[in-house]
XYZ file of C-alpha atoms in Angstrom:
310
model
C 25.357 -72.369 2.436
C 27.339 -69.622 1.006
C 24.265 -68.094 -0.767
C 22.465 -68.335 2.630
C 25.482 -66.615 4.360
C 25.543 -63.793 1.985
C 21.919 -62.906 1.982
C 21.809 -63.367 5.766
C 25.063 -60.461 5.923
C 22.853 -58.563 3.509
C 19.766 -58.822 5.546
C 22.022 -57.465 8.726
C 23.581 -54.814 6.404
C 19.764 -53.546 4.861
C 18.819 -53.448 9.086
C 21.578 -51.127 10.079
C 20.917 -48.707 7.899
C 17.489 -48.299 8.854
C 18.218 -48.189 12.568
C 20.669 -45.287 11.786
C 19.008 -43.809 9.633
C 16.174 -43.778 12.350
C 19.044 -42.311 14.802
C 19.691 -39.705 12.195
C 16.282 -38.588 12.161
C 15.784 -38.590 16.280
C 19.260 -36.494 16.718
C 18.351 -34.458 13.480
C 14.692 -33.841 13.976
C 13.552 -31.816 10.908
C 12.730 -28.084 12.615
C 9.537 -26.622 12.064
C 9.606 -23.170 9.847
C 7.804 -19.357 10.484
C 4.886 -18.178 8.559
C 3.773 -14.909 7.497
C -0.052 -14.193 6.329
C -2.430 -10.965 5.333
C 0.837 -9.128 4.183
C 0.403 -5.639 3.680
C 2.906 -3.382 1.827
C 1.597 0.033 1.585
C -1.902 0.960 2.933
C -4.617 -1.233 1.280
C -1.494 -3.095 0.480
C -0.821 -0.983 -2.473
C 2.293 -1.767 -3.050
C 3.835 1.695 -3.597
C 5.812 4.362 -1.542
C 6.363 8.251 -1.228
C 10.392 9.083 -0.778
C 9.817 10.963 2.490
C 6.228 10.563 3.087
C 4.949 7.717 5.778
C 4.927 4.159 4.450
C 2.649 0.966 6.251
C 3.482 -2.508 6.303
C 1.553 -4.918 8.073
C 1.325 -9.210 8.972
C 0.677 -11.832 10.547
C 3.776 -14.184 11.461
C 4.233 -17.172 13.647
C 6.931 -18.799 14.692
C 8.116 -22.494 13.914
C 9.398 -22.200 17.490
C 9.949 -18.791 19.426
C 10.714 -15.183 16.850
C 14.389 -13.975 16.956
C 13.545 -10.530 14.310
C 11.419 -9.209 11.249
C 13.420 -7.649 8.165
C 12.528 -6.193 5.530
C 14.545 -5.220 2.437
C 14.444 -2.630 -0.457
C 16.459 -4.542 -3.203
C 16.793 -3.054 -7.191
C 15.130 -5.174 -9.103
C 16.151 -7.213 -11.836
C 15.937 -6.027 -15.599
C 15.242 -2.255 -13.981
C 17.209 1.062 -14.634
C 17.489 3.763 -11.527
C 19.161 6.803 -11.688
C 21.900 5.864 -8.920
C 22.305 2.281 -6.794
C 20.277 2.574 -3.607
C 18.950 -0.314 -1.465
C 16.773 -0.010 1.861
C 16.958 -2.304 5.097
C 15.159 -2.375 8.635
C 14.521 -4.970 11.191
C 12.568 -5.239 14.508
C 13.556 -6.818 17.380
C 10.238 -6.196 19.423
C 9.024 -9.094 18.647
C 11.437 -11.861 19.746
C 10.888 -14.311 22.135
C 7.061 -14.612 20.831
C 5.551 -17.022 19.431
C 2.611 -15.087 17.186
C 2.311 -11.475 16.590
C 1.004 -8.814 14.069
C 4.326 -6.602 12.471
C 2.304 -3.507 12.293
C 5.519 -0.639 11.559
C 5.282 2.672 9.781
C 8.012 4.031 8.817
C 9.497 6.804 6.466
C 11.228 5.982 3.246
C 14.504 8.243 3.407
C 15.036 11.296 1.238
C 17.905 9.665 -0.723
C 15.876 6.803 -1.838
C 15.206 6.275 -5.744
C 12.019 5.740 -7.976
C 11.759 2.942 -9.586
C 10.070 -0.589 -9.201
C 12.069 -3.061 -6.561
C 12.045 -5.957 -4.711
C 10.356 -5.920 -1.286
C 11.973 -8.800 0.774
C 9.993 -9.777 4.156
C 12.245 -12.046 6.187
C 11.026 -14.187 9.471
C 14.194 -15.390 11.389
C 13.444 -17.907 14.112
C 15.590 -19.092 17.174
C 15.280 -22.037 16.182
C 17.776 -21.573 13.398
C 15.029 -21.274 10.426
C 14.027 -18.237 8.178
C 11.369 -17.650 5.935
C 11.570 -14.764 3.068
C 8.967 -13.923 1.178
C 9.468 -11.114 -1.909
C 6.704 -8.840 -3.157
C 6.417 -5.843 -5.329
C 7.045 -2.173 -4.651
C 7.253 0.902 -6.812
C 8.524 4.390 -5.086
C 7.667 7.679 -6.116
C 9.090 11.454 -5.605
C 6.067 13.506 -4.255
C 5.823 15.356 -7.271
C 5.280 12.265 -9.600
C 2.349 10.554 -8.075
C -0.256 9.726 -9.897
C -2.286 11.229 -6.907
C -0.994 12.527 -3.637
C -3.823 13.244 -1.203
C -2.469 15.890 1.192
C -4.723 17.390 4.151
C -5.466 20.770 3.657
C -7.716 21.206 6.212
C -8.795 19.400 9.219
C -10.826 21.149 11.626
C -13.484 20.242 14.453
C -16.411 22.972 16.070
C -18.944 22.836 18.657
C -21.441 25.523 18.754
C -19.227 27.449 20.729
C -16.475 27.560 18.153
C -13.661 26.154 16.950
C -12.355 22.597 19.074
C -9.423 22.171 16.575
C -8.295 23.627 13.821
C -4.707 23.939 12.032
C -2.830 21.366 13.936
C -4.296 22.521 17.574
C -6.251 22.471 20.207
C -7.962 25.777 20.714
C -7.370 25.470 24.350
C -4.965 22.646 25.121
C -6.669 20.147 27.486
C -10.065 20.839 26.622
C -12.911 18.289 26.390
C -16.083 17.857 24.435
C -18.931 17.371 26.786
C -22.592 16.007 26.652
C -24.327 18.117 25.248
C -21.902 19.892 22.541
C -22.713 19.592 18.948
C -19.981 19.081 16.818
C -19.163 19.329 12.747
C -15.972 17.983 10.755
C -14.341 19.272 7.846
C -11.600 17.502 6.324
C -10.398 18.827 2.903
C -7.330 16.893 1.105
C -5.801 18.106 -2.050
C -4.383 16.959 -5.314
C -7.371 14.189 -5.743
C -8.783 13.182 -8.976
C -10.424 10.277 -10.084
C -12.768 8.533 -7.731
C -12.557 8.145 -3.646
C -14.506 8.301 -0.588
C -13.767 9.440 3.043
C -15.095 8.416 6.172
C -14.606 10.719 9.604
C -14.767 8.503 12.749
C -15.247 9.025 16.231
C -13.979 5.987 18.486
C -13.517 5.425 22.090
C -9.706 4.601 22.769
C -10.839 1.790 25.302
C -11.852 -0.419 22.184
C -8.148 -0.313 20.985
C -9.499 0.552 17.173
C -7.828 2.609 14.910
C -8.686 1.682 11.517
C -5.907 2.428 8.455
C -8.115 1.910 5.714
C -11.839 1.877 4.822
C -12.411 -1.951 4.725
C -10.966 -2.043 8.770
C -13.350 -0.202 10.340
C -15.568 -2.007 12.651
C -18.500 0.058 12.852
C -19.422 -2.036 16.262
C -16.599 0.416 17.741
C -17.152 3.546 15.702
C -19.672 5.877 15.268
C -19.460 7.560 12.263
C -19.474 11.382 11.919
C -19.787 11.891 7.978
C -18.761 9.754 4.783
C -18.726 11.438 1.602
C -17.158 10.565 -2.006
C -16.424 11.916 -5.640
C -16.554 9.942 -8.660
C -14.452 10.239 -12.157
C -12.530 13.246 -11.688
C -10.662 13.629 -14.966
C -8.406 16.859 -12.876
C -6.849 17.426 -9.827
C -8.602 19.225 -7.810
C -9.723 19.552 -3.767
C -11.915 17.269 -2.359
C -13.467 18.055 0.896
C -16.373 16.813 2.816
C -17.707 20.572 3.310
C -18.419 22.314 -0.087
C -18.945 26.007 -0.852
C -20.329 28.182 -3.813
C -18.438 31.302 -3.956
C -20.337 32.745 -6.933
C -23.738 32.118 -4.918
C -22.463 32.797 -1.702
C -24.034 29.125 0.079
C -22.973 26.004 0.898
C -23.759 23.028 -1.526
C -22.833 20.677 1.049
C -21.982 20.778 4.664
C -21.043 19.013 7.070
C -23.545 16.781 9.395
C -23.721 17.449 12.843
C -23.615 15.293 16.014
C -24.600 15.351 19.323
C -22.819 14.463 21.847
C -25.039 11.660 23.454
C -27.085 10.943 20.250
C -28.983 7.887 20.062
C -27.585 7.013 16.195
C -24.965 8.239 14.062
C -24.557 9.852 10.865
C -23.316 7.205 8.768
C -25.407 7.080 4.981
C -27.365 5.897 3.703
C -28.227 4.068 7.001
C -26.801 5.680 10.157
C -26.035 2.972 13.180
C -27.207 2.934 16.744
C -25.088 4.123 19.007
C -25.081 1.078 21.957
C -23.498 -2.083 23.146
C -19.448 -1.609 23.258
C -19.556 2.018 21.534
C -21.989 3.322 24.285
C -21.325 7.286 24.809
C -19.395 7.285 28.260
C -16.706 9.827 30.141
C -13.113 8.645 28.524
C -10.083 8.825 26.357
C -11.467 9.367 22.146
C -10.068 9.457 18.518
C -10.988 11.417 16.488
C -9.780 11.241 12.715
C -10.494 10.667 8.889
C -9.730 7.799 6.561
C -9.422 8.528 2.588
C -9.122 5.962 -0.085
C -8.882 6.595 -3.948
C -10.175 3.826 -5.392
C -9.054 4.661 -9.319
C -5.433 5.086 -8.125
C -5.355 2.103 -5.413
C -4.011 5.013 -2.497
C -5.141 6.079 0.557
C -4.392 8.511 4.006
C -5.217 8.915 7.340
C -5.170 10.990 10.477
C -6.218 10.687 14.214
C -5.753 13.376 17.018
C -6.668 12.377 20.677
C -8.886 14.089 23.228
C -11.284 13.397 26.142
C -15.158 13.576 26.490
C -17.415 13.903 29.797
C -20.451 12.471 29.982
């Protein structure tokens, strides 16, 4: 009988801590966590920075329940030598409340930041109490220690009538291309060696497309004005989709021209109809380039705004 007692009392004991440990788990539910995906850091997530130059960071988060903030931190690394302490921070509020989003920011790295190689921390809070952090690599230059800096040197649009844009401006402020007008693009960029290739793109600001890098663009949306590359370039030099023979006097390359209300574009080897959602029509356009060196892993890019009538 005692045996039989003590097993039953162990039976009951075994029992109630199941049934609270059950309780536990319905008043302590175990909280569901953020995500981050297709994490960017540094256009064609190159994972390097320009002190005082534009730097792009880009994903894809969602929630475990609703977004409180993004960070990101700048952290020295371990094992690495800098020539004073510095450490960078940001978050963004923008996106709280939601459940999914895209963290697309640009932003500038200050001009008392250091070279060196660091931590880059990306941190998902959630209201719900949970973070995630996720660390990657970043290396920061000074301008003048880049393996190559691409910097526009020229950027220019004409019609037959003469120049649209040219040195940061409109030639008359307001003014729009119009059916009709034929129009040439020359971009130039300095300090470029190795090997690259630009495209310039023309895109109707309805479609909500402006493509960062080369492997974005959707050319369903845009209609391609020129591409153009240069391969193995052992020195710095200027790279431009327009080029000129000083000693000859002529042009060894320049630029193709469009109409405005052409049936294809002038993308090569095989240009692309111009129909279906990228149909020529009276609106809001960008206009702008897209670089990437391929040998060095960088890239740059540039869009101005103006209207066409059709």
């Amino acid at each position: 009988m005692k045996k039989t007692a003590i097993k039953l009392v162990a039976l009951l004991l075994i029992a109630s801590s199941i049934t609270a440990c059950k309780k536990d788990e319905q008043n302590n539910p175990e909280l569901p966590v953020p995500t981050i995906e297709n994490i960017e850091v540094g256009l064609n997530n190159g994972e390097m920075g320009v002190i005082g130059r534009d730097f792009h960071f880009d994903a894809k988060i969602t929630a475990g329940d609703k977004i409180e903030n993004v960070q990101i931190k700048i952290l020295p690394r371990s094992g690495e030598t800098y020539a004073k302490p510095w450490q960078f921070e940001l978050t963004w509020n923008e996106y709280k409340g939601a459940k999914n989003a895209t963290a697309h920011q640009h932003f500038s790295l200050p001009a008392g930041a250091v070279e060196g190689k660091y931590d880059f921390i990306i941190i998902l809070n959630d209201q719900n109490g949970t973070k995630l952090e996720v660390k990657k690599n970043i290396t920061i230059y000074l301008q003048a220690n880049i393996p190559v800096g691409p910097v526009e040197a020229i950027f220019s649009i004409s019609t037959d009538l003469g120049f649209f844009y040219r040195n940061g401006a409109f030639s008359k402020p307001g003014n729009k291309l119009i059916k009709g007008d034929v129009i040439n693009t020359q971009v130039t960029l300095n300090n470029v060696k190795g090997s690259g290739k630009m495209y310039i793109l023309l895109i109707n600001k309805k479609l909500n497309h402006r493509p960062e890098s080369i492997q974005a663009i959707d050319f369903s949306k845009a209609m391609v004005l020129d591409n153009y590359e240069h391969k193995d370039w052992k020195e710095g030099a200027s790279f431009s989709n327009i080029e000129f023979d000083p000693v000859a006097f002529k042009f060894i390359r320049e630029s193709p021209s469009l109409l405005i209300g052409a049936e294809k574009d002038n993308n090569t080897p095989s240009p692309n109809a111009i129909n279906g959602i990228k149909i020529w029509e009276s609106g809001d356009y960008v206009l702008g380039y897209i670089y990437h060196n391929t040998t060095y892993n960088i890239s740059t890019f540039k869009y101005i705004d103006f209207g066409i009538n059709f």
